[in-house]
């Protein structure tokens, strides 16, 4: 049984359909990348796992059907979410933003703060800094940290490299790799940055106009003409 099992997923915003029959299994211990252009449905897919959209089809986590489970409860079951552009509280400090994530894991606050600060030392030195004064990279670290404060088994990360310099992207990649390899965290990451996703994930799915168009290892997808032409201009 996969940790996350998505089957025949259709998602609607009013009458408009944004995901069409998406099937996706995420095995425990893996990093899975979802790549695709603007508007493909990447954020919609992650929002749907949290229970934030109207859907048909099934989403199962750890064998449990997530239908009718409220988003806050989904997080408590073990799914951490770092949404697109972080969605931080701009006029609250780094530490306060991190503590927002800890609502369901209050007994682990010290342990989880230690883990986040070990992963991103720059945050430990700036705990009281309001996040609107931080760099984009630091804010992304707070967003990932806040998701980690929920003690997740599965981490969903929506486009963590958007607008970040290459060096910061490498730092984010290193942190995600460490979480996966050292702590066994299962990660689903969406990216328009195909190189970033390919360098990190063991398995890639290409989402286009709400449908999974191609799936495979990074090596397999790199050989696909459609990927070469559309995403690498070759
Ligand atoms: N709240 C919403 N109401 C109506 N339509 C929406 C809503 N959110 C997303 N959509 C539509 O659903 C489709 C998928 O959007 P989504 O944000 O999931 O794409 P994405 O792959 O995350 O794109 P990007 O890379 O730009 O973040 C788009 O056509 C978008 O306009
Ligand atoms: Mg998006």
Short mmCIF file of C-alpha atoms and ligand atoms in Angstrom, two decimals:
data_model
loop_
_atom_site.label_atom_id
_atom_site.label_comp_id
_atom_site.label_asym_id
_atom_site.label_seq_id
_atom_site.Cartn_x
_atom_site.Cartn_y
_atom_site.Cartn_z
CA UNK A 1 0.00 0.00 0.00
CA UNK A 2 1.32 3.43 -0.95
CA UNK A 3 1.39 6.15 1.72
CA UNK A 4 -0.71 8.43 -0.49
CA UNK A 5 -3.14 6.95 -3.02
CA UNK A 6 -5.01 9.24 -5.36
CA UNK A 7 -7.52 7.68 -7.70
CA UNK A 8 -9.69 9.07 -10.52
CA UNK A 9 -9.49 12.56 -9.08
CA UNK A 10 -11.64 15.28 -10.64
CA UNK A 11 -11.52 18.75 -9.09
CA UNK A 12 -13.87 21.64 -9.82
CA UNK A 13 -13.86 25.37 -9.16
CA UNK A 14 -17.54 26.10 -9.70
CA UNK A 15 -18.29 24.68 -13.15
CA UNK A 16 -14.68 24.80 -14.29
CA UNK A 17 -12.82 21.51 -13.98
CA UNK A 18 -9.13 21.83 -13.03
CA UNK A 19 -8.10 18.19 -12.55
CA UNK A 20 -9.26 15.37 -14.80
CA UNK A 21 -8.99 11.74 -13.68
CA UNK A 22 -5.68 12.08 -11.88
CA UNK A 23 -4.22 8.81 -10.54
CA UNK A 24 -1.10 9.06 -8.37
CA UNK A 25 0.54 6.79 -5.81
CA UNK A 26 3.29 8.02 -3.50
CA UNK A 27 5.31 5.28 -1.82
CA UNK A 28 6.61 5.89 1.69
CA UNK A 29 10.20 7.15 1.79
CA UNK A 30 10.19 8.67 -1.69
CA UNK A 31 10.54 12.15 -3.10
CA UNK A 32 7.98 12.55 -5.87
CA UNK A 33 8.05 15.55 -8.21
CA UNK A 34 5.03 17.02 -10.00
CA UNK A 35 6.15 19.25 -12.84
CA UNK A 36 4.05 21.32 -15.20
CA UNK A 37 3.44 24.84 -16.52
CA UNK A 38 1.37 27.69 -15.03
CA UNK A 39 -2.23 26.66 -14.56
CA UNK A 40 -1.54 22.93 -14.95
CA UNK A 41 -3.20 22.16 -11.61
CA UNK A 42 -0.18 21.59 -9.37
CA UNK A 43 -1.42 23.74 -6.47
CA UNK A 44 -4.93 22.41 -6.97
CA UNK A 45 -3.62 18.86 -6.54
CA UNK A 46 -1.86 19.66 -3.25
CA UNK A 47 -4.81 21.74 -2.00
CA UNK A 48 -7.04 18.77 -2.74
CA UNK A 49 -4.95 16.38 -0.63
CA UNK A 50 -5.49 18.81 2.26
CA UNK A 51 -9.24 18.83 1.57
CA UNK A 52 -9.42 22.44 0.42
CA UNK A 53 -11.29 21.84 -2.86
CA UNK A 54 -14.46 20.23 -4.19
CA UNK A 55 -13.64 16.87 -5.68
CA UNK A 56 -14.74 13.53 -7.05
CA UNK A 57 -12.58 10.42 -6.79
CA UNK A 58 -10.56 9.26 -3.82
CA UNK A 59 -7.59 10.39 -1.78
CA UNK A 60 -6.27 7.91 0.77
CA UNK A 61 -3.46 8.56 3.24
CA UNK A 62 -1.96 5.71 5.24
CA UNK A 63 -4.94 3.57 4.17
CA UNK A 64 -7.47 6.11 5.34
CA UNK A 65 -10.01 7.80 3.08
CA UNK A 66 -9.61 11.58 3.47
CA UNK A 67 -13.08 12.41 2.14
CA UNK A 68 -14.98 14.60 4.59
CA UNK A 69 -11.94 15.08 6.84
CA UNK A 70 -11.36 18.78 7.57
CA UNK A 71 -7.98 20.28 6.54
CA UNK A 72 -6.79 20.83 10.14
CA UNK A 73 -7.51 17.16 10.90
CA UNK A 74 -5.70 16.07 7.72
CA UNK A 75 -2.62 17.86 9.03
CA UNK A 76 -3.01 16.09 12.37
CA UNK A 77 -3.07 12.75 10.54
CA UNK A 78 0.46 13.52 9.32
CA UNK A 79 0.40 15.69 6.20
CA UNK A 80 2.42 18.91 6.38
CA UNK A 81 1.86 21.56 3.70
CA UNK A 82 4.18 24.36 2.61
CA UNK A 83 1.90 26.23 0.18
CA UNK A 84 2.92 28.34 -2.81
CA UNK A 85 4.68 31.55 -1.73
CA UNK A 86 4.54 30.47 1.88
CA UNK A 87 1.41 32.26 3.05
CA UNK A 88 3.18 33.43 6.20
CA UNK A 89 1.89 35.98 8.69
CA UNK A 90 3.94 38.99 7.55
CA UNK A 91 3.83 41.00 10.78
CA UNK A 92 4.62 38.09 13.06
CA UNK A 93 8.14 36.93 13.83
CA UNK A 94 9.88 33.83 12.54
CA UNK A 95 9.37 31.90 15.76
CA UNK A 96 5.70 32.88 16.02
CA UNK A 97 5.09 31.75 12.45
CA UNK A 98 6.76 28.43 13.22
CA UNK A 99 4.63 28.00 16.34
CA UNK A 100 1.45 28.44 14.28
CA UNK A 101 2.37 25.12 12.67
CA UNK A 102 2.68 23.42 16.03
CA UNK A 103 -1.01 23.56 16.94
CA UNK A 104 -1.40 19.80 16.53
CA UNK A 105 1.98 18.78 17.97
CA UNK A 106 2.36 20.90 21.10
CA UNK A 107 4.21 18.17 22.98
CA UNK A 108 6.94 18.21 20.34
CA UNK A 109 7.54 21.96 20.05
CA UNK A 110 11.08 21.97 21.49
CA UNK A 111 12.17 18.95 19.50
CA UNK A 112 10.69 20.25 16.24
CA UNK A 113 12.07 23.78 16.70
CA UNK A 114 15.52 22.20 17.19
CA UNK A 115 15.10 20.22 13.98
CA UNK A 116 14.03 23.32 12.01
CA UNK A 117 16.90 25.45 13.36
CA UNK A 118 19.43 22.68 12.65
CA UNK A 119 18.11 22.51 9.11
CA UNK A 120 18.04 26.31 8.61
CA UNK A 121 20.53 27.93 11.04
CA UNK A 122 19.78 31.40 9.62
CA UNK A 123 16.32 31.21 11.22
CA UNK A 124 17.64 30.53 14.71
CA UNK A 125 19.64 33.74 14.70
CA UNK A 126 16.60 35.78 13.56
CA UNK A 127 13.72 34.34 15.55
CA UNK A 128 12.01 37.64 16.27
CA UNK A 129 12.38 39.10 12.76
CA UNK A 130 9.01 39.84 11.15
CA UNK A 131 8.72 37.76 8.02
CA UNK A 132 7.80 40.70 5.73
CA UNK A 133 11.36 41.96 6.23
CA UNK A 134 12.95 38.63 5.28
CA UNK A 135 14.41 37.60 1.94
CA UNK A 136 12.38 35.29 -0.30
CA UNK A 137 14.69 32.40 0.54
CA UNK A 138 14.37 32.93 4.29
CA UNK A 139 10.59 33.10 3.98
CA UNK A 140 10.61 29.80 2.09
CA UNK A 141 12.63 28.30 4.94
CA UNK A 142 10.04 29.54 7.47
CA UNK A 143 7.27 28.05 5.35
CA UNK A 144 8.99 24.66 5.23
CA UNK A 145 9.79 24.96 8.93
CA UNK A 146 6.17 25.71 9.80
CA UNK A 147 5.06 22.58 7.90
CA UNK A 148 7.69 20.55 9.76
CA UNK A 149 6.38 21.80 13.12
CA UNK A 150 3.29 19.63 12.49
CA UNK A 151 5.46 16.46 12.76
CA UNK A 152 4.44 15.22 9.30
CA UNK A 153 4.93 11.78 7.74
CA UNK A 154 4.27 13.31 4.34
CA UNK A 155 5.43 16.79 3.35
CA UNK A 156 3.74 18.62 0.46
CA UNK A 157 5.80 21.47 -0.95
CA UNK A 158 4.39 23.80 -3.62
CA UNK A 159 7.01 25.42 -5.89
CA UNK A 160 9.64 26.16 -3.23
CA UNK A 161 12.11 27.70 -5.67
CA UNK A 162 9.80 30.31 -7.19
CA UNK A 163 11.70 33.60 -7.46
CA UNK A 164 14.79 32.33 -5.62
CA UNK A 165 18.43 32.64 -6.61
CA UNK A 166 20.27 29.45 -7.66
CA UNK A 167 22.34 29.32 -4.45
CA UNK A 168 19.22 29.44 -2.28
CA UNK A 169 17.60 26.76 -4.45
CA UNK A 170 20.58 24.53 -3.66
CA UNK A 171 20.11 25.16 0.07
CA UNK A 172 16.43 24.26 -0.16
CA UNK A 173 17.25 21.12 -2.17
CA UNK A 174 19.86 20.08 0.40
CA UNK A 175 17.36 20.54 3.24
CA UNK A 176 14.69 18.47 1.49
CA UNK A 177 17.21 15.73 0.68
CA UNK A 178 18.34 15.63 4.30
CA UNK A 179 14.74 15.34 5.54
CA UNK A 180 14.16 12.47 3.14
CA UNK A 181 17.42 10.57 3.66
CA UNK A 182 18.11 11.14 7.35
CA UNK A 183 14.55 11.25 8.68
CA UNK A 184 12.74 9.11 6.13
CA UNK A 185 10.23 11.86 5.36
CA UNK A 186 8.12 11.26 2.26
CA UNK A 187 7.94 14.39 0.09
CA UNK A 188 5.76 15.54 -2.79
CA UNK A 189 7.12 18.62 -4.46
CA UNK A 190 5.60 20.61 -7.32
CA UNK A 191 7.87 22.66 -9.56
CA UNK A 192 7.98 24.61 -12.80
CA UNK A 193 11.74 24.42 -12.33
CA UNK A 194 12.13 21.08 -14.09
CA UNK A 195 15.86 20.80 -13.39
CA UNK A 196 15.28 21.30 -9.67
CA UNK A 197 12.57 18.62 -9.56
CA UNK A 198 14.63 16.20 -11.64
CA UNK A 199 17.66 16.62 -9.39
CA UNK A 200 15.69 15.88 -6.24
CA UNK A 201 12.90 13.41 -7.01
CA UNK A 202 13.13 9.68 -7.64
CA UNK A 203 9.88 9.77 -9.58
CA UNK A 204 8.38 12.53 -11.73
CA UNK A 205 4.89 13.15 -13.03
CA UNK A 206 4.17 15.74 -15.70
CA UNK A 207 0.85 17.50 -15.19
CA UNK A 208 -0.60 19.46 -18.11
CA UNK A 209 -4.07 21.04 -18.26
CA UNK A 210 -5.16 19.00 -15.27
CA UNK A 211 -4.06 15.60 -16.55
CA UNK A 212 -1.00 13.47 -15.81
CA UNK A 213 0.63 13.26 -19.21
CA UNK A 214 3.89 11.41 -18.45
CA UNK A 215 5.33 9.55 -15.45
CA UNK A 216 8.70 7.94 -14.79
CA UNK A 217 12.12 8.36 -13.28
CA UNK A 218 13.95 11.61 -14.09
CA UNK A 219 16.18 9.68 -16.54
CA UNK A 220 13.15 8.23 -18.31
CA UNK A 221 11.42 11.60 -18.62
CA UNK A 222 14.56 13.32 -19.86
CA UNK A 223 14.45 11.00 -22.89
CA UNK A 224 10.90 12.00 -23.81
CA UNK A 225 10.73 14.21 -26.89
CA UNK A 226 7.82 16.17 -25.44
CA UNK A 227 9.85 17.06 -22.32
CA UNK A 228 12.95 17.94 -24.35
CA UNK A 229 11.01 20.17 -26.74
CA UNK A 230 8.62 21.83 -24.34
CA UNK A 231 10.74 22.22 -21.21
CA UNK A 232 14.30 22.38 -22.52
CA UNK A 233 13.74 23.92 -25.96
CA UNK A 234 15.75 21.13 -27.62
N1 LIG B 1 -9.70 29.38 -6.47
C1 LIG B 1 -9.85 29.17 -7.78
N2 LIG B 1 -11.00 29.52 -8.42
C2 LIG B 1 -11.16 29.29 -9.73
N3 LIG B 1 -10.25 28.71 -10.53
C3 LIG B 1 -9.09 28.36 -9.96
C4 LIG B 1 -8.83 28.57 -8.55
N4 LIG B 1 -7.58 28.11 -8.28
C5 LIG B 1 -7.09 27.65 -9.44
N5 LIG B 1 -7.99 27.79 -10.44
C6 LIG B 1 -7.79 27.37 -11.85
O1 LIG B 1 -7.42 26.00 -11.87
C7 LIG B 1 -6.38 25.77 -12.83
C8 LIG B 1 -5.18 25.18 -12.12
O2 LIG B 1 -4.61 26.18 -11.28
P1 LIG B 1 -3.41 25.87 -10.28
O3 LIG B 1 -3.23 27.08 -9.46
O4 LIG B 1 -3.67 24.59 -9.59
O5 LIG B 1 -2.21 25.68 -11.30
P2 LIG B 1 -0.66 25.57 -10.99
O6 LIG B 1 -0.15 24.41 -11.78
O7 LIG B 1 -0.42 25.56 -9.53
O8 LIG B 1 -0.08 26.91 -11.65
P3 LIG B 1 1.15 27.85 -11.18
O9 LIG B 1 2.40 27.16 -11.63
O10 LIG B 1 0.91 29.12 -11.89
O11 LIG B 1 1.10 27.98 -9.68
C9 LIG B 1 -6.13 27.12 -13.50
O12 LIG B 1 -6.87 27.14 -14.68
C10 LIG B 1 -6.66 28.12 -12.51
O13 LIG B 1 -7.11 29.28 -13.14
MG1 LIG B 2 0.57 26.75 -8.27
#
